C-alpha cells in the first residue's frame, strides 16, 4: 500500500475486490450462452431471465 485511502475510516485499500471484478462478466456471459438473451442489469434474477426470454419469443 503506497498511500492510505482518505475516504476509508480505517485508511486501507481493499485488495480482495480485484479478484471479483471479472466474475460478474463471466456470470452474465454464462447466462447469455444458456438463454440466448443478453442481460444488462444486475442482479440477474430468475424472473428477469424468464421475462427477457418471453420478450424475444
Coordinates of N, CA and C in Angstrom, one line a residue, residues 8-53:
X8 N -11.6 6.0 3.5 CA -11.9 4.9 4.3 C -11.6 5.2 5.7
X9 N -12.5 4.8 6.6 CA -12.4 5.0 8.0 C -11.1 4.4 8.6
X10 N -10.7 3.3 8.1 CA -9.6 2.6 8.6 C -8.3 3.1 7.9
X11 N -8.5 3.6 6.7 CA -7.3 4.1 6.0 C -6.6 3.1 5.1
X12 N -7.3 2.0 4.8 CA -6.7 1.0 4.0 C -7.5 0.8 2.7
X13 N -6.8 0.2 1.7 CA -7.5 -0.1 0.5 C -7.8 -1.6 0.4
X14 N -8.9 -2.0 -0.2 CA -9.3 -3.4 -0.3 C -8.6 -4.1 -1.5
X15 N -7.9 -5.1 -1.2 CA -7.3 -5.8 -2.3 C -8.1 -7.0 -2.8
X16 N -9.1 -7.4 -2.0 CA -9.9 -8.6 -2.3 C -10.9 -8.3 -3.4
X17 N -11.2 -7.0 -3.7 CA -12.2 -6.6 -4.7 C -11.6 -6.9 -6.1
X18 N -10.3 -6.9 -6.2 CA -9.7 -7.1 -7.6 C -10.1 -8.4 -8.2
X19 N -10.2 -9.4 -7.3 CA -10.5 -10.8 -7.8 C -11.9 -11.0 -8.3
X20 N -12.8 -10.2 -7.9 CA -14.2 -10.4 -8.2 C -14.7 -9.5 -9.4
X21 N -13.8 -8.7 -9.9 CA -14.3 -7.8 -11.0 C -14.7 -8.5 -12.2
X22 N -14.0 -9.5 -12.6 CA -14.3 -10.3 -13.8 C -15.4 -11.4 -13.6
X23 N -15.7 -11.6 -12.3 CA -16.7 -12.7 -12.0 C -18.1 -12.3 -12.5
X24 N -18.5 -11.0 -12.4 CA -19.8 -10.6 -12.9 C -19.9 -10.7 -14.4
X25 N -18.9 -10.4 -15.1 CA -18.9 -10.5 -16.6 C -19.0 -12.0 -17.0
X26 N -18.3 -12.8 -16.3 CA -18.3 -14.3 -16.6 C -19.7 -14.9 -16.3
X27 N -20.3 -14.5 -15.2 CA -21.7 -15.0 -14.9 C -22.7 -14.4 -15.9
X28 N -22.6 -13.2 -16.3 CA -23.5 -12.6 -17.3 C -23.3 -13.3 -18.6
X29 N -22.1 -13.6 -19.0 CA -21.9 -14.3 -20.3 C -22.4 -15.7 -20.2
X30 N -22.3 -16.4 -19.1 CA -22.8 -17.7 -18.9 C -24.3 -17.7 -19.0
X31 N -25.0 -16.7 -18.5 CA -26.4 -16.6 -18.6 C -26.8 -16.3 -20.0
X32 N -26.1 -15.5 -20.7 CA -26.3 -15.3 -22.2 C -26.2 -16.5 -23.0
X33 N -25.1 -17.3 -22.8 CA -25.0 -18.5 -23.5 C -26.1 -19.5 -23.2
X34 N -26.5 -19.6 -22.0 CA -27.6 -20.5 -21.6 C -28.9 -20.1 -22.1
X35 N -29.2 -18.8 -22.2 CA -30.6 -18.4 -22.5 C -30.7 -17.8 -23.9
X36 N -29.6 -17.3 -24.4 CA -29.6 -16.6 -25.7 C -30.0 -15.2 -25.6
X37 N -30.2 -14.7 -24.4 CA -30.6 -13.3 -24.1 C -29.6 -12.6 -23.3
X38 N -29.1 -11.4 -23.8 CA -28.1 -10.7 -23.1 C -28.8 -9.9 -21.9
X39 N -28.3 -10.1 -20.7 CA -28.8 -9.5 -19.5 C -27.8 -8.3 -19.2
X40 N -28.3 -7.1 -19.2 CA -27.5 -5.9 -18.9 C -27.7 -5.3 -17.6
X41 N -28.6 -5.8 -16.8 CA -28.9 -5.2 -15.5 C -28.7 -6.3 -14.4
X42 N -28.1 -5.8 -13.3 CA -27.8 -6.7 -12.2 C -28.8 -6.4 -11.1
X43 N -29.1 -7.4 -10.3 CA -28.7 -8.8 -10.4 C -29.5 -9.5 -11.5
X44 N -28.9 -10.6 -12.0 CA -29.6 -11.4 -12.9 C -30.5 -12.4 -12.2
X45 N -31.7 -12.1 -12.1 CA -32.7 -12.9 -11.3 C -33.5 -13.8 -12.2
X46 N -34.0 -14.9 -11.7 CA -34.8 -15.8 -12.5 C -36.0 -15.1 -13.1
X47 N -36.7 -14.2 -12.4 CA -37.8 -13.6 -13.0 C -37.5 -12.7 -14.2
X48 N -36.3 -12.0 -14.1 CA -35.9 -11.2 -15.2 C -35.5 -12.1 -16.4
X49 N -34.9 -13.2 -16.2 CA -34.5 -14.1 -17.2 C -35.7 -14.6 -18.0
X50 N -36.7 -15.0 -17.2 CA -38.0 -15.5 -17.8 C -38.6 -14.4 -18.6
X51 N -38.7 -13.2 -18.1 CA -39.3 -12.1 -18.8 C -38.6 -11.8 -20.1
X52 N -37.3 -11.8 -20.0 CA -36.4 -11.4 -21.2 C -36.6 -12.5 -22.3
X53 N -36.7 -13.8 -21.8 CA -36.9 -14.8 -22.8 C -38.3 -14.7 -23.4

